[in-house]
């Protein structure tokens, strides 16, 4: 089906963040964040910027009621753009209204810092969040990871490494239109070659910047390359129809399912990459509310309750 009319209208005139030139991309991302921003403020969450293990900057959102489940969140931006402001509104909602302690990670960006720099930052922040959860009202027994786009890749990769190395016992991974496969061989990658927001040309530039020309691509860089997905934490995967990443998200969710990982998959017809950040459109609002409901349920331990609608 065609792109949702409300999403198309909202995207008309918005800044386009192409990833060919990182400097221009970062300026465009700042413009896009400002275009999508809404007034925020919630007295039920205390927000603090910190620098944690290894010099990684994070923004911690502490809800009023503690101990609270913990979500370590990684922003999107093609590994090249973005920062803490990208996710500020989202994280305030999670903490102030949903009672989740959030650690938002300002990881290093490519191409100045190609893989594994940003990934190492994300894993270090996850270790810190688990080990120091009590300092910000978090429950170390209920730690999850999540992110959108490149942030989804980082969340999936952190979950893989935590399993492989006996790291933090993560209970959940939220993968929103995740970047997963550098091979770019899917039908959706061949189909969505033009804007809006993100297209296969951007994906090509993204991998060039992030991988820095390396020929050996490990699973921690491109999680679809992992040979074994068993033993990973429960997952939620959101996949928009009009997204070059669509098919790799569907394939990864299917592999999680057949590997015995409890997985919820939501494919959204008419939606584009990053649509859950476009709250002026009904599809965006519904997706974000579902994400919040899934987080509340899966981090509460009540895993048998259907998704709230």
JSON list of N, CA, C and O in Angstrom, two decimals, residues 52-97:
[
{"chain": "A", "resi": 52, "resn": "UNK", "atom": "N", "xyz": [30.22, 7.99, 32.48]},
{"chain": "A", "resi": 52, "resn": "UNK", "atom": "CA", "xyz": [30.37, 6.73, 33.20]},
{"chain": "A", "resi": 52, "resn": "UNK", "atom": "C", "xyz": [31.59, 5.97, 32.67]},
{"chain": "A", "resi": 52, "resn": "UNK", "atom": "O", "xyz": [32.46, 6.55, 32.02]},
{"chain": "A", "resi": 53, "resn": "UNK", "atom": "N", "xyz": [31.65, 4.69, 32.96]},
{"chain": "A", "resi": 53, "resn": "UNK", "atom": "CA", "xyz": [32.82, 3.85, 32.69]},
{"chain": "A", "resi": 53, "resn": "UNK", "atom": "C", "xyz": [33.43, 4.11, 31.32]},
{"chain": "A", "resi": 53, "resn": "UNK", "atom": "O", "xyz": [32.73, 4.09, 30.30]},
{"chain": "A", "resi": 54, "resn": "UNK", "atom": "N", "xyz": [34.73, 4.35, 31.31]},
{"chain": "A", "resi": 54, "resn": "UNK", "atom": "CA", "xyz": [35.43, 4.55, 30.05]},
{"chain": "A", "resi": 54, "resn": "UNK", "atom": "C", "xyz": [35.19, 5.91, 29.43]},
{"chain": "A", "resi": 54, "resn": "UNK", "atom": "O", "xyz": [35.51, 6.13, 28.25]},
{"chain": "A", "resi": 55, "resn": "UNK", "atom": "N", "xyz": [34.59, 6.85, 30.17]},
{"chain": "A", "resi": 55, "resn": "UNK", "atom": "CA", "xyz": [34.35, 8.18, 29.65]},
{"chain": "A", "resi": 55, "resn": "UNK", "atom": "C", "xyz": [33.16, 8.31, 28.73]},
{"chain": "A", "resi": 55, "resn": "UNK", "atom": "O", "xyz": [33.13, 9.19, 27.87]},
{"chain": "A", "resi": 56, "resn": "UNK", "atom": "N", "xyz": [32.16, 7.43, 28.89]},
{"chain": "A", "resi": 56, "resn": "UNK", "atom": "CA", "xyz": [30.98, 7.44, 28.02]},
{"chain": "A", "resi": 56, "resn": "UNK", "atom": "C", "xyz": [29.94, 8.41, 28.59]},
{"chain": "A", "resi": 56, "resn": "UNK", "atom": "O", "xyz": [29.48, 8.23, 29.73]},
{"chain": "A", "resi": 57, "resn": "UNK", "atom": "N", "xyz": [29.52, 9.43, 27.83]},
{"chain": "A", "resi": 57, "resn": "UNK", "atom": "CA", "xyz": [28.46, 10.33, 28.32]},
{"chain": "A", "resi": 57, "resn": "UNK", "atom": "C", "xyz": [27.10, 9.64, 28.24]},
{"chain": "A", "resi": 57, "resn": "UNK", "atom": "O", "xyz": [26.77, 8.99, 27.24]},
{"chain": "A", "resi": 58, "resn": "UNK", "atom": "N", "xyz": [26.32, 9.79, 29.30]},
{"chain": "A", "resi": 58, "resn": "UNK", "atom": "CA", "xyz": [24.96, 9.26, 29.31]},
{"chain": "A", "resi": 58, "resn": "UNK", "atom": "C", "xyz": [24.04, 10.30, 29.94]},
{"chain": "A", "resi": 58, "resn": "UNK", "atom": "O", "xyz": [24.48, 11.22, 30.64]},
{"chain": "A", "resi": 59, "resn": "UNK", "atom": "N", "xyz": [22.75, 10.16, 29.66]},
{"chain": "A", "resi": 59, "resn": "UNK", "atom": "CA", "xyz": [21.73, 10.95, 30.34]},
{"chain": "A", "resi": 59, "resn": "UNK", "atom": "C", "xyz": [20.83, 9.97, 31.08]},
{"chain": "A", "resi": 59, "resn": "UNK", "atom": "O", "xyz": [20.24, 9.08, 30.47]},
{"chain": "A", "resi": 60, "resn": "UNK", "atom": "N", "xyz": [20.73, 10.14, 32.39]},
{"chain": "A", "resi": 60, "resn": "UNK", "atom": "CA", "xyz": [19.98, 9.23, 33.24]},
{"chain": "A", "resi": 60, "resn": "UNK", "atom": "C", "xyz": [18.64, 9.86, 33.61]},
{"chain": "A", "resi": 60, "resn": "UNK", "atom": "O", "xyz": [18.60, 11.02, 34.05]},
{"chain": "A", "resi": 61, "resn": "UNK", "atom": "N", "xyz": [17.57, 9.11, 33.43]},
{"chain": "A", "resi": 61, "resn": "UNK", "atom": "CA", "xyz": [16.22, 9.55, 33.76]},
{"chain": "A", "resi": 61, "resn": "UNK", "atom": "C", "xyz": [15.72, 8.67, 34.91]},
{"chain": "A", "resi": 61, "resn": "UNK", "atom": "O", "xyz": [15.52, 7.47, 34.74]},
{"chain": "A", "resi": 62, "resn": "UNK", "atom": "N", "xyz": [15.53, 9.28, 36.07]},
{"chain": "A", "resi": 62, "resn": "UNK", "atom": "CA", "xyz": [15.11, 8.53, 37.26]},
{"chain": "A", "resi": 62, "resn": "UNK", "atom": "C", "xyz": [13.65, 8.82, 37.55]},
{"chain": "A", "resi": 62, "resn": "UNK", "atom": "O", "xyz": [13.26, 9.97, 37.79]},
{"chain": "A", "resi": 63, "resn": "UNK", "atom": "N", "xyz": [12.79, 7.79, 37.54]},
{"chain": "A", "resi": 63, "resn": "UNK", "atom": "CA", "xyz": [11.38, 8.01, 37.86]},
{"chain": "A", "resi": 63, "resn": "UNK", "atom": "C", "xyz": [11.17, 8.20, 39.36]},
{"chain": "A", "resi": 63, "resn": "UNK", "atom": "O", "xyz": [12.07, 7.96, 40.16]},
{"chain": "A", "resi": 64, "resn": "UNK", "atom": "N", "xyz": [9.98, 8.63, 39.71]},
{"chain": "A", "resi": 64, "resn": "UNK", "atom": "CA", "xyz": [9.69, 8.92, 41.11]},
{"chain": "A", "resi": 64, "resn": "UNK", "atom": "C", "xyz": [9.66, 7.64, 41.94]},
{"chain": "A", "resi": 64, "resn": "UNK", "atom": "O", "xyz": [10.18, 7.60, 43.06]},
{"chain": "A", "resi": 65, "resn": "UNK", "atom": "N", "xyz": [9.03, 6.59, 41.40]},
{"chain": "A", "resi": 65, "resn": "UNK", "atom": "CA", "xyz": [8.90, 5.35, 42.17]},
{"chain": "A", "resi": 65, "resn": "UNK", "atom": "C", "xyz": [10.06, 4.42, 41.84]},
{"chain": "A", "resi": 65, "resn": "UNK", "atom": "O", "xyz": [10.30, 4.09, 40.68]},
{"chain": "A", "resi": 66, "resn": "UNK", "atom": "N", "xyz": [10.76, 3.99, 42.89]},
{"chain": "A", "resi": 66, "resn": "UNK", "atom": "CA", "xyz": [11.90, 3.10, 42.72]},
{"chain": "A", "resi": 66, "resn": "UNK", "atom": "C", "xyz": [11.79, 1.97, 43.74]},
{"chain": "A", "resi": 66, "resn": "UNK", "atom": "O", "xyz": [11.10, 2.11, 44.75]},
{"chain": "A", "resi": 67, "resn": "UNK", "atom": "N", "xyz": [12.48, 0.83, 43.52]},
{"chain": "A", "resi": 67, "resn": "UNK", "atom": "CA", "xyz": [13.34, 0.52, 42.38]},
{"chain": "A", "resi": 67, "resn": "UNK", "atom": "C", "xyz": [12.52, 0.30, 41.11]},
{"chain": "A", "resi": 67, "resn": "UNK", "atom": "O", "xyz": [11.45, -0.29, 41.14]},
{"chain": "A", "resi": 68, "resn": "UNK", "atom": "N", "xyz": [13.05, 0.78, 40.01]},
{"chain": "A", "resi": 68, "resn": "UNK", "atom": "CA", "xyz": [12.36, 0.73, 38.73]},
{"chain": "A", "resi": 68, "resn": "UNK", "atom": "C", "xyz": [13.12, -0.14, 37.74]},
{"chain": "A", "resi": 68, "resn": "UNK", "atom": "O", "xyz": [14.35, -0.29, 37.86]},
{"chain": "A", "resi": 69, "resn": "UNK", "atom": "N", "xyz": [12.43, -0.73, 36.79]},
{"chain": "A", "resi": 69, "resn": "UNK", "atom": "CA", "xyz": [13.17, -1.42, 35.71]},
{"chain": "A", "resi": 69, "resn": "UNK", "atom": "C", "xyz": [14.04, -0.43, 34.96]},
{"chain": "A", "resi": 69, "resn": "UNK", "atom": "O", "xyz": [13.78, 0.78, 34.97]},
{"chain": "A", "resi": 70, "resn": "UNK", "atom": "N", "xyz": [15.07, -0.94, 34.30]},
{"chain": "A", "resi": 70, "resn": "UNK", "atom": "CA", "xyz": [16.07, -0.10, 33.64]},
{"chain": "A", "resi": 70, "resn": "UNK", "atom": "C", "xyz": [16.05, -0.37, 32.14]},
{"chain": "A", "resi": 70, "resn": "UNK", "atom": "O", "xyz": [16.10, -1.53, 31.71]},
{"chain": "A", "resi": 71, "resn": "UNK", "atom": "N", "xyz": [16.01, 0.69, 31.35]},
{"chain": "A", "resi": 71, "resn": "UNK", "atom": "CA", "xyz": [16.15, 0.59, 29.90]},
{"chain": "A", "resi": 71, "resn": "UNK", "atom": "C", "xyz": [17.40, 1.37, 29.48]},
{"chain": "A", "resi": 71, "resn": "UNK", "atom": "O", "xyz": [17.47, 2.59, 29.69]},
{"chain": "A", "resi": 72, "resn": "UNK", "atom": "N", "xyz": [18.37, 0.68, 28.89]},
{"chain": "A", "resi": 72, "resn": "UNK", "atom": "CA", "xyz": [19.53, 1.34, 28.32]},
{"chain": "A", "resi": 72, "resn": "UNK", "atom": "C", "xyz": [19.20, 1.60, 26.85]},
{"chain": "A", "resi": 72, "resn": "UNK", "atom": "O", "xyz": [18.95, 0.65, 26.09]},
{"chain": "A", "resi": 73, "resn": "UNK", "atom": "N", "xyz": [19.16, 2.87, 26.46]},
{"chain": "A", "resi": 73, "resn": "UNK", "atom": "CA", "xyz": [18.62, 3.24, 25.15]},
{"chain": "A", "resi": 73, "resn": "UNK", "atom": "C", "xyz": [19.70, 3.87, 24.27]},
{"chain": "A", "resi": 73, "resn": "UNK", "atom": "O", "xyz": [20.46, 4.73, 24.73]},
{"chain": "A", "resi": 74, "resn": "UNK", "atom": "N", "xyz": [19.71, 3.45, 23.00]},
{"chain": "A", "resi": 74, "resn": "UNK", "atom": "CA", "xyz": [20.71, 3.90, 22.04]},
{"chain": "A", "resi": 74, "resn": "UNK", "atom": "C", "xyz": [20.01, 4.64, 20.89]},
{"chain": "A", "resi": 74, "resn": "UNK", "atom": "O", "xyz": [19.11, 4.08, 20.25]},
{"chain": "A", "resi": 75, "resn": "UNK", "atom": "N", "xyz": [20.43, 5.86, 20.63]},
{"chain": "A", "resi": 75, "resn": "UNK", "atom": "CA", "xyz": [19.77, 6.67, 19.62]},
{"chain": "A", "resi": 75, "resn": "UNK", "atom": "C", "xyz": [20.09, 6.18, 18.21]},
{"chain": "A", "resi": 75, "resn": "UNK", "atom": "O", "xyz": [21.08, 5.47, 17.96]},
{"chain": "A", "resi": 76, "resn": "UNK", "atom": "N", "xyz": [19.26, 6.58, 17.24]},
{"chain": "A", "resi": 76, "resn": "UNK", "atom": "CA", "xyz": [19.51, 6.29, 15.84]},
{"chain": "A", "resi": 76, "resn": "UNK", "atom": "C", "xyz": [20.34, 7.40, 15.20]},
{"chain": "A", "resi": 76, "resn": "UNK", "atom": "O", "xyz": [20.83, 8.30, 15.86]},
{"chain": "A", "resi": 77, "resn": "UNK", "atom": "N", "xyz": [20.46, 7.29, 13.87]},
{"chain": "A", "resi": 77, "resn": "UNK", "atom": "CA", "xyz": [21.24, 8.29, 13.14]},
{"chain": "A", "resi": 77, "resn": "UNK", "atom": "C", "xyz": [22.27, 7.70, 12.22]},
{"chain": "A", "resi": 77, "resn": "UNK", "atom": "O", "xyz": [23.22, 8.38, 11.82]},
{"chain": "A", "resi": 78, "resn": "UNK", "atom": "N", "xyz": [22.11, 6.41, 11.86]},
{"chain": "A", "resi": 78, "resn": "UNK", "atom": "CA", "xyz": [23.03, 5.80, 10.91]},
{"chain": "A", "resi": 78, "resn": "UNK", "atom": "C", "xyz": [24.45, 5.65, 11.40]},
{"chain": "A", "resi": 78, "resn": "UNK", "atom": "O", "xyz": [25.37, 5.59, 10.58]},
{"chain": "A", "resi": 79, "resn": "UNK", "atom": "N", "xyz": [24.65, 5.60, 12.72]},
{"chain": "A", "resi": 79, "resn": "UNK", "atom": "CA", "xyz": [25.98, 5.52, 13.33]},
{"chain": "A", "resi": 79, "resn": "UNK", "atom": "C", "xyz": [26.80, 6.79, 13.10]},
{"chain": "A", "resi": 79, "resn": "UNK", "atom": "O", "xyz": [27.94, 6.88, 13.56]},
{"chain": "A", "resi": 80, "resn": "UNK", "atom": "N", "xyz": [26.23, 7.77, 12.40]},
{"chain": "A", "resi": 80, "resn": "UNK", "atom": "CA", "xyz": [26.97, 8.94, 11.96]},
{"chain": "A", "resi": 80, "resn": "UNK", "atom": "C", "xyz": [26.46, 10.22, 12.61]},
{"chain": "A", "resi": 80, "resn": "UNK", "atom": "O", "xyz": [27.22, 11.16, 12.85]},
{"chain": "A", "resi": 81, "resn": "UNK", "atom": "N", "xyz": [25.17, 10.29, 12.88]},
{"chain": "A", "resi": 81, "resn": "UNK", "atom": "CA", "xyz": [24.54, 11.48, 13.42]},
{"chain": "A", "resi": 81, "resn": "UNK", "atom": "C", "xyz": [23.80, 11.15, 14.71]},
{"chain": "A", "resi": 81, "resn": "UNK", "atom": "O", "xyz": [23.69, 10.00, 15.11]},
{"chain": "A", "resi": 82, "resn": "UNK", "atom": "N", "xyz": [23.27, 12.21, 15.34]},
{"chain": "A", "resi": 82, "resn": "UNK", "atom": "CA", "xyz": [22.41, 12.01, 16.50]},
{"chain": "A", "resi": 82, "resn": "UNK", "atom": "C", "xyz": [23.14, 12.16, 17.82]},
{"chain": "A", "resi": 82, "resn": "UNK", "atom": "O", "xyz": [24.36, 12.25, 17.89]},
{"chain": "A", "resi": 83, "resn": "UNK", "atom": "N", "xyz": [22.33, 12.21, 18.87]},
{"chain": "A", "resi": 83, "resn": "UNK", "atom": "CA", "xyz": [22.85, 12.37, 20.22]},
{"chain": "A", "resi": 83, "resn": "UNK", "atom": "C", "xyz": [21.73, 12.28, 21.22]},
{"chain": "A", "resi": 83, "resn": "UNK", "atom": "O", "xyz": [20.62, 11.81, 20.91]},
{"chain": "A", "resi": 84, "resn": "UNK", "atom": "N", "xyz": [21.98, 12.76, 22.40]},
{"chain": "A", "resi": 84, "resn": "UNK", "atom": "CA", "xyz": [21.02, 12.62, 23.49]},
{"chain": "A", "resi": 84, "resn": "UNK", "atom": "C", "xyz": [19.71, 13.35, 23.22]},
{"chain": "A", "resi": 84, "resn": "UNK", "atom": "O", "xyz": [18.64, 12.92, 23.66]},
{"chain": "A", "resi": 85, "resn": "UNK", "atom": "N", "xyz": [19.77, 14.46, 22.50]},
{"chain": "A", "resi": 85, "resn": "UNK", "atom": "CA", "xyz": [18.54, 15.22, 22.27]},
{"chain": "A", "resi": 85, "resn": "UNK", "atom": "C", "xyz": [17.57, 14.48, 21.36]},
{"chain": "A", "resi": 85, "resn": "UNK", "atom": "O", "xyz": [16.36, 14.71, 21.42]},
{"chain": "A", "resi": 86, "resn": "UNK", "atom": "N", "xyz": [18.09, 13.61, 20.49]},
{"chain": "A", "resi": 86, "resn": "UNK", "atom": "CA", "xyz": [17.21, 12.83, 19.62]},
{"chain": "A", "resi": 86, "resn": "UNK", "atom": "C", "xyz": [16.13, 12.10, 20.41]},
{"chain": "A", "resi": 86, "resn": "UNK", "atom": "O", "xyz": [15.00, 11.96, 19.96]},
{"chain": "A", "resi": 87, "resn": "UNK", "atom": "N", "xyz": [16.52, 11.57, 21.56]},
{"chain": "A", "resi": 87, "resn": "UNK", "atom": "CA", "xyz": [15.63, 10.68, 22.30]},
{"chain": "A", "resi": 87, "resn": "UNK", "atom": "C", "xyz": [15.09, 11.29, 23.59]},
{"chain": "A", "resi": 87, "resn": "UNK", "atom": "O", "xyz": [14.49, 10.60, 24.39]},
{"chain": "A", "resi": 88, "resn": "UNK", "atom": "N", "xyz": [15.31, 12.59, 23.79]},
{"chain": "A", "resi": 88, "resn": "UNK", "atom": "CA", "xyz": [14.96, 13.18, 25.08]},
{"chain": "A", "resi": 88, "resn": "UNK", "atom": "C", "xyz": [13.47, 13.07, 25.38]},
{"chain": "A", "resi": 88, "resn": "UNK", "atom": "O", "xyz": [13.08, 12.65, 26.49]},
{"chain": "A", "resi": 89, "resn": "UNK", "atom": "N", "xyz": [12.62, 13.42, 24.44]},
{"chain": "A", "resi": 89, "resn": "UNK", "atom": "CA", "xyz": [11.18, 13.35, 24.68]},
{"chain": "A", "resi": 89, "resn": "UNK", "atom": "C", "xyz": [10.75, 11.92, 24.96]},
{"chain": "A", "resi": 89, "resn": "UNK", "atom": "O", "xyz": [9.96, 11.66, 25.88]},
{"chain": "A", "resi": 90, "resn": "UNK", "atom": "N", "xyz": [11.24, 10.99, 24.16]},
{"chain": "A", "resi": 90, "resn": "UNK", "atom": "CA", "xyz": [10.90, 9.58, 24.33]},
{"chain": "A", "resi": 90, "resn": "UNK", "atom": "C", "xyz": [11.30, 9.08, 25.72]},
{"chain": "A", "resi": 90, "resn": "UNK", "atom": "O", "xyz": [10.53, 8.43, 26.43]},
{"chain": "A", "resi": 91, "resn": "UNK", "atom": "N", "xyz": [12.52, 9.40, 26.12]},
{"chain": "A", "resi": 91, "resn": "UNK", "atom": "CA", "xyz": [13.02, 8.91, 27.41]},
{"chain": "A", "resi": 91, "resn": "UNK", "atom": "C", "xyz": [12.28, 9.55, 28.58]},
{"chain": "A", "resi": 91, "resn": "UNK", "atom": "O", "xyz": [12.06, 8.90, 29.61]},
{"chain": "A", "resi": 92, "resn": "UNK", "atom": "N", "xyz": [11.90, 10.83, 28.44]},
{"chain": "A", "resi": 92, "resn": "UNK", "atom": "CA", "xyz": [11.10, 11.46, 29.49]},
{"chain": "A", "resi": 92, "resn": "UNK", "atom": "C", "xyz": [9.76, 10.75, 29.68]},
{"chain": "A", "resi": 92, "resn": "UNK", "atom": "O", "xyz": [9.29, 10.57, 30.80]},
{"chain": "A", "resi": 93, "resn": "UNK", "atom": "N", "xyz": [9.14, 10.36, 28.57]},
{"chain": "A", "resi": 93, "resn": "UNK", "atom": "CA", "xyz": [7.88, 9.62, 28.66]},
{"chain": "A", "resi": 93, "resn": "UNK", "atom": "C", "xyz": [8.09, 8.28, 29.37]},
{"chain": "A", "resi": 93, "resn": "UNK", "atom": "O", "xyz": [7.31, 7.91, 30.25]},
{"chain": "A", "resi": 94, "resn": "UNK", "atom": "N", "xyz": [9.12, 7.56, 28.95]},
{"chain": "A", "resi": 94, "resn": "UNK", "atom": "CA", "xyz": [9.39, 6.26, 29.56]},
{"chain": "A", "resi": 94, "resn": "UNK", "atom": "C", "xyz": [9.58, 6.39, 31.08]},
{"chain": "A", "resi": 94, "resn": "UNK", "atom": "O", "xyz": [9.07, 5.57, 31.86]},
{"chain": "A", "resi": 95, "resn": "UNK", "atom": "N", "xyz": [10.31, 7.41, 31.49]},
{"chain": "A", "resi": 95, "resn": "UNK", "atom": "CA", "xyz": [10.62, 7.56, 32.91]},
{"chain": "A", "resi": 95, "resn": "UNK", "atom": "C", "xyz": [9.47, 8.22, 33.67]},
{"chain": "A", "resi": 95, "resn": "UNK", "atom": "O", "xyz": [9.00, 7.69, 34.68]},
{"chain": "A", "resi": 96, "resn": "UNK", "atom": "N", "xyz": [9.01, 9.38, 33.18]},
{"chain": "A", "resi": 96, "resn": "UNK", "atom": "CA", "xyz": [8.03, 10.15, 33.93]},
{"chain": "A", "resi": 96, "resn": "UNK", "atom": "C", "xyz": [6.66, 9.54, 33.96]},
{"chain": "A", "resi": 96, "resn": "UNK", "atom": "O", "xyz": [5.95, 9.62, 34.98]},
{"chain": "A", "resi": 97, "resn": "UNK", "atom": "N", "xyz": [6.24, 8.89, 32.87]},
{"chain": "A", "resi": 97, "resn": "UNK", "atom": "CA", "xyz": [4.88, 8.34, 32.81]},
{"chain": "A", "resi": 97, "resn": "UNK", "atom": "C", "xyz": [4.83, 6.83, 32.95]},
{"chain": "A", "resi": 97, "resn": "UNK", "atom": "O", "xyz": [3.82, 6.29, 33.41]}
]
